[in-house]
Short mmCIF file of C-alpha atoms in Angstrom, two decimals:
data_model
loop_
_atom_site.label_atom_id
_atom_site.label_comp_id
_atom_site.label_asym_id
_atom_site.label_seq_id
_atom_site.Cartn_x
_atom_site.Cartn_y
_atom_site.Cartn_z
CA MET A 1 -4.30 3.52 10.60
CA PRO A 2 -0.50 3.22 10.43
CA SER A 3 0.98 0.44 8.38
CA SER A 4 2.96 -2.25 10.15
CA PHE A 5 5.37 -3.48 7.48
CA LEU A 6 8.66 -1.80 8.44
CA PRO A 7 11.26 -3.02 7.97
CA TRP A 8 10.01 -4.45 4.70
CA PRO A 9 11.16 -7.77 3.26
CA LEU A 10 12.94 -7.76 -0.06
CA LEU A 11 10.70 -8.30 -3.00
CA LEU A 12 11.52 -11.96 -3.36
CA LEU A 13 9.58 -12.66 -6.54
CA LEU A 14 10.58 -10.80 -9.67
CA VAL A 15 7.07 -11.19 -11.06
CA LEU A 16 5.74 -9.41 -7.98
CA MET A 17 8.28 -6.61 -8.42
CA LEU A 18 7.29 -6.02 -11.99
CA ALA A 19 3.57 -6.23 -11.24
CA LEU A 20 3.84 -3.56 -8.56
CA ALA A 21 6.36 -1.39 -10.32
CA GLY A 22 4.14 0.90 -12.35
CA PRO A 23 5.41 2.78 -15.43
CA VAL A 24 9.12 2.49 -14.71
CA VAL A 25 12.32 2.00 -16.68
CA ALA A 26 12.27 -1.21 -18.70
CA VAL A 27 14.36 -4.09 -17.36
CA THR A 28 16.36 -6.06 -19.90
CA PRO A 29 16.37 -9.89 -19.86
CA ARG A 30 19.97 -9.82 -18.63
CA GLN A 31 19.06 -7.46 -15.81
CA GLN A 32 16.16 -9.74 -14.91
CA GLN A 33 18.57 -12.63 -14.55
CA GLN A 34 20.90 -10.51 -12.42
CA LEU A 35 17.97 -9.52 -10.20
CA GLU A 36 16.94 -13.13 -9.80
CA ARG A 37 20.47 -14.17 -8.84
CA ALA A 38 20.77 -11.27 -6.39
CA LEU A 39 17.47 -12.17 -4.78
CA ALA A 40 18.57 -15.80 -4.51
CA ASP A 41 21.85 -14.67 -2.91
CA HIS A 42 19.91 -12.61 -0.41
CA GLU A 43 17.55 -15.46 0.36
CA ARG A 44 20.48 -17.73 1.29
CA GLY A 45 22.10 -15.02 3.40
CA ALA A 46 24.85 -14.01 0.97
CA PHE A 47 24.27 -10.33 1.66
CA ARG A 48 27.60 -9.10 0.30
CA ALA A 49 27.03 -10.73 -3.10
CA ALA A 50 23.46 -9.46 -3.18
CA ARG A 51 24.62 -5.96 -2.36
CA VAL A 52 27.22 -5.92 -5.14
CA ALA A 53 24.63 -7.06 -7.68
CA PHE A 54 21.96 -4.65 -6.52
CA GLU A 55 24.42 -1.75 -6.56
CA GLN A 56 25.45 -2.57 -10.13
CA LEU A 57 21.81 -2.74 -11.18
CA ALA A 58 20.99 0.46 -9.32
CA GLN A 59 23.78 2.26 -11.17
CA ALA A 60 22.16 1.02 -14.39
CA GLY A 61 18.89 2.65 -13.29
CA VAL A 62 16.90 -0.44 -12.25
CA PRO A 63 14.31 0.78 -9.67
CA ALA A 64 13.84 -2.63 -8.03
CA ALA A 65 17.54 -2.70 -7.19
CA HIS A 66 17.28 0.69 -5.47
CA HIS A 67 14.29 -0.58 -3.52
CA ASN A 68 16.02 -3.74 -2.37
CA LEU A 69 19.15 -1.84 -1.33
CA ALA A 70 16.92 0.41 0.75
CA VAL A 71 15.39 -2.60 2.46
CA MET A 72 18.82 -4.07 3.19
CA HIS A 73 19.91 -0.78 4.77
CA LEU A 74 16.77 -0.59 6.91
CA LYS A 75 17.16 -4.21 8.03
CA ARG A 76 20.82 -3.57 8.93
CA GLU A 77 21.96 -6.35 6.64
CA LEU A 78 24.83 -4.23 5.31
CA SER A 79 27.96 -2.91 6.96
CA GLY A 80 27.60 0.84 7.40
CA ALA A 81 23.83 0.62 6.92
CA ARG A 82 22.19 4.03 7.13
CA VAL A 83 18.59 5.20 7.11
CA SER A 84 19.51 8.26 5.06
CA VAL A 85 20.92 6.04 2.31
CA ALA A 86 17.83 3.83 2.43
CA ARG A 87 15.63 6.86 1.98
CA GLN A 88 17.69 8.05 -1.00
CA HIS A 89 17.30 4.67 -2.68
CA LEU A 90 13.56 4.64 -2.06
CA GLU A 91 13.16 8.16 -3.41
CA THR A 92 15.20 7.34 -6.50
CA ALA A 93 13.02 4.33 -7.26
CA ALA A 94 9.80 6.15 -6.40
CA ALA A 95 10.68 9.04 -8.71
CA THR A 96 10.61 6.62 -11.66
CA GLY A 97 7.06 5.59 -10.76
CA PHE A 98 8.01 2.43 -8.87
CA VAL A 99 4.83 2.02 -6.86
CA THR A 100 6.29 -0.34 -4.27
CA SER A 101 8.80 2.31 -3.22
CA GLN A 102 6.12 5.00 -3.17
CA VAL A 103 4.11 2.92 -0.71
CA ALA A 104 7.26 2.22 1.29
CA LEU A 105 7.98 5.95 1.55
CA GLY A 106 4.43 6.53 2.78
CA GLU A 107 5.04 3.97 5.53
CA PHE A 108 8.51 5.42 6.19
CA HIS A 109 7.05 8.83 6.98
CA GLU A 110 3.87 7.58 8.66
CA THR A 111 5.21 5.13 11.22
CA GLY A 112 8.12 7.09 12.71
CA ARG A 113 10.23 3.94 13.03
CA HIS A 114 13.15 5.29 11.04
CA ALA A 115 12.53 9.03 10.94
CA PRO A 116 10.29 11.61 12.61
CA ILE A 117 6.63 11.18 11.68
CA ASP A 118 5.64 13.42 8.78
CA LEU A 119 2.02 12.69 7.94
CA PRO A 120 1.58 15.23 5.11
CA ARG A 121 4.62 13.76 3.33
CA ALA A 122 3.36 10.23 3.97
CA MET A 123 0.00 11.06 2.43
CA SER A 124 1.65 12.68 -0.58
CA TRP A 125 3.47 9.43 -1.32
CA TYR A 126 0.34 7.37 -0.70
CA LEU A 127 -1.49 9.62 -3.17
CA LYS A 128 1.05 8.88 -5.90
CA ALA A 129 0.85 5.15 -5.28
CA ALA A 130 -2.94 5.17 -4.90
CA ALA A 131 -3.32 6.99 -8.21
CA SER A 132 -1.27 4.21 -9.82
CA GLY A 133 -3.62 1.57 -8.43
CA SER A 134 -1.99 0.41 -5.19
CA VAL A 135 -4.83 -0.91 -3.03
CA GLU A 136 -2.67 -0.66 0.08
CA ALA A 137 -1.99 3.02 -0.62
CA GLN A 138 -5.65 3.66 -1.39
CA VAL A 139 -6.62 2.33 2.04
CA SER A 140 -3.95 4.41 3.78
CA LEU A 141 -4.91 7.56 1.90
CA ALA A 142 -8.62 7.00 2.52
CA THR A 143 -7.93 6.55 6.22
CA GLY A 144 -5.96 9.80 6.22
CA TYR A 145 -8.94 11.65 4.77
CA TYR A 146 -11.40 9.86 7.05
CA LEU A 147 -9.49 10.78 10.21
CA GLY A 148 -7.88 14.02 9.05
CA ARG A 149 -4.35 12.62 9.47
CA GLY A 150 -1.87 14.45 7.25
CA VAL A 151 -4.62 15.79 5.03
CA PRO A 152 -7.79 17.80 5.77
CA ARG A 153 -10.65 15.63 7.00
CA ASP A 154 -12.82 14.89 3.97
CA GLU A 155 -15.29 12.01 4.05
CA VAL A 156 -16.17 12.40 0.36
CA ARG A 157 -12.55 11.78 -0.64
CA ALA A 158 -12.25 9.07 1.97
CA LEU A 159 -15.18 7.22 0.41
CA HIS A 160 -13.70 7.66 -3.06
CA TRP A 161 -10.42 5.98 -2.12
CA TYR A 162 -12.03 3.34 0.10
CA ARG A 163 -14.34 2.46 -2.78
CA LEU A 164 -11.41 2.04 -5.18
CA ALA A 165 -9.67 -0.19 -2.62
CA ALA A 166 -12.91 -2.13 -2.16
CA GLN A 167 -13.14 -2.65 -5.90
CA GLY A 168 -9.56 -3.88 -5.72
CA GLY A 169 -10.58 -6.59 -3.26
CA ASP A 170 -9.66 -5.15 0.16
CA VAL A 171 -12.20 -6.62 2.56
CA GLY A 172 -11.71 -3.94 5.21
CA ALA A 173 -12.39 -1.25 2.64
CA GLN A 174 -15.46 -3.13 1.46
CA TYR A 175 -16.86 -3.11 5.00
CA LEU A 176 -16.08 0.58 5.47
CA VAL A 177 -17.70 1.53 2.16
CA ALA A 178 -20.82 -0.38 3.19
CA SER A 179 -20.86 1.39 6.54
CA MET A 180 -20.47 4.80 4.92
CA TYR A 181 -23.36 4.10 2.57
CA GLU A 182 -25.43 2.84 5.49
CA THR A 183 -24.83 5.92 7.63
CA GLY A 184 -24.60 8.52 4.89
CA ARG A 185 -20.99 9.52 5.59
CA GLY A 186 -19.35 11.09 2.56
CA THR A 187 -22.45 10.43 0.50
CA GLU A 188 -26.23 10.17 0.72
CA ALA A 189 -27.35 7.13 2.66
CA ASP A 190 -28.13 4.22 0.37
CA LEU A 191 -29.11 0.96 2.06
CA ARG A 192 -29.09 -1.00 -1.18
CA LEU A 193 -25.46 -0.11 -1.83
CA ALA A 194 -24.70 -0.76 1.83
CA ARG A 195 -26.18 -4.25 1.56
CA TYR A 196 -24.25 -4.87 -1.66
CA TRP A 197 -20.87 -4.00 -0.14
CA TYR A 198 -21.57 -5.84 3.12
CA ASP A 199 -22.38 -8.88 1.00
CA VAL A 200 -19.14 -8.53 -0.99
CA ALA A 201 -17.16 -8.40 2.26
CA ALA A 202 -19.16 -11.29 3.71
CA GLN A 203 -18.34 -13.46 0.71
CA GLN A 204 -14.66 -12.91 1.54
CA GLY A 205 -15.24 -14.32 5.00
CA ASP A 206 -15.98 -11.20 7.05
CA GLU A 207 -18.44 -12.50 9.62
CA ALA A 208 -19.34 -9.04 10.93
CA ALA A 209 -20.18 -7.99 7.37
CA ALA A 210 -22.53 -10.97 7.04
CA VAL A 211 -24.39 -9.89 10.17
CA LYS A 212 -24.67 -6.31 8.90
CA ARG A 213 -25.80 -7.48 5.46
CA ASP A 214 -28.67 -9.43 6.98
CA GLU A 215 -29.57 -6.54 9.25
CA VAL A 216 -29.68 -4.08 6.35
CA ALA A 217 -31.67 -6.58 4.26
CA ARG A 218 -34.31 -6.73 7.02
CA ARG A 219 -34.50 -2.94 7.09
CA LEU A 220 -34.97 -2.85 3.33
CA ALA A 221 -37.76 -5.41 3.56
CA GLN A 222 -39.73 -3.32 6.04
CA PRO A 223 -42.67 -1.39 4.52
CA PRO A 224 -42.08 2.37 4.31
CA ALA A 225 -43.48 4.41 7.17
CA SER A 226 -46.80 6.01 6.32
#
């Protein structure tokens, strides 16, 4: 299930950047202000000013600045933009634990839009991000295990990561977890847990999940075969 985000937008809200960053280098109040100004410059199309600010912040070791420079290179918003430089910036940020860049590297290697597809490398980056709590990465990693894309096919591990993503609120993962409990894929069949997860997905507006929930509820209400 390849992601469809490339090229990614800049992280336009500093709060969002910090929430997704993971255990990275601390950003000082002054650097926060510089980031905000750089993001505002980018938003109004002042790419040169944004680049100068991001490069200064990147030299100071701010992971979000590396990430945003990578995005600007991939979107060809800079003169002399290069994919190789974008990748270096992403890897620098990701190495600090910046989860957003780890997810981006997974997409970079999975989609083949900017470099040859390398599914094992994509899954290795998704694993890092998934372990740090990225729901998006958990879904991608689970799908890799479910289909055997970039990692050995393993429905037990697929269920583990889908379940974490489901607990994180991903409605697609909630439906898939319910289906796996219903059919006994990656676990023993358990209709009660299947009904529970179909109901969770249904409450988020998944109409197919509502139909399945009611169907499983009818099966549970049937008397056991003698």
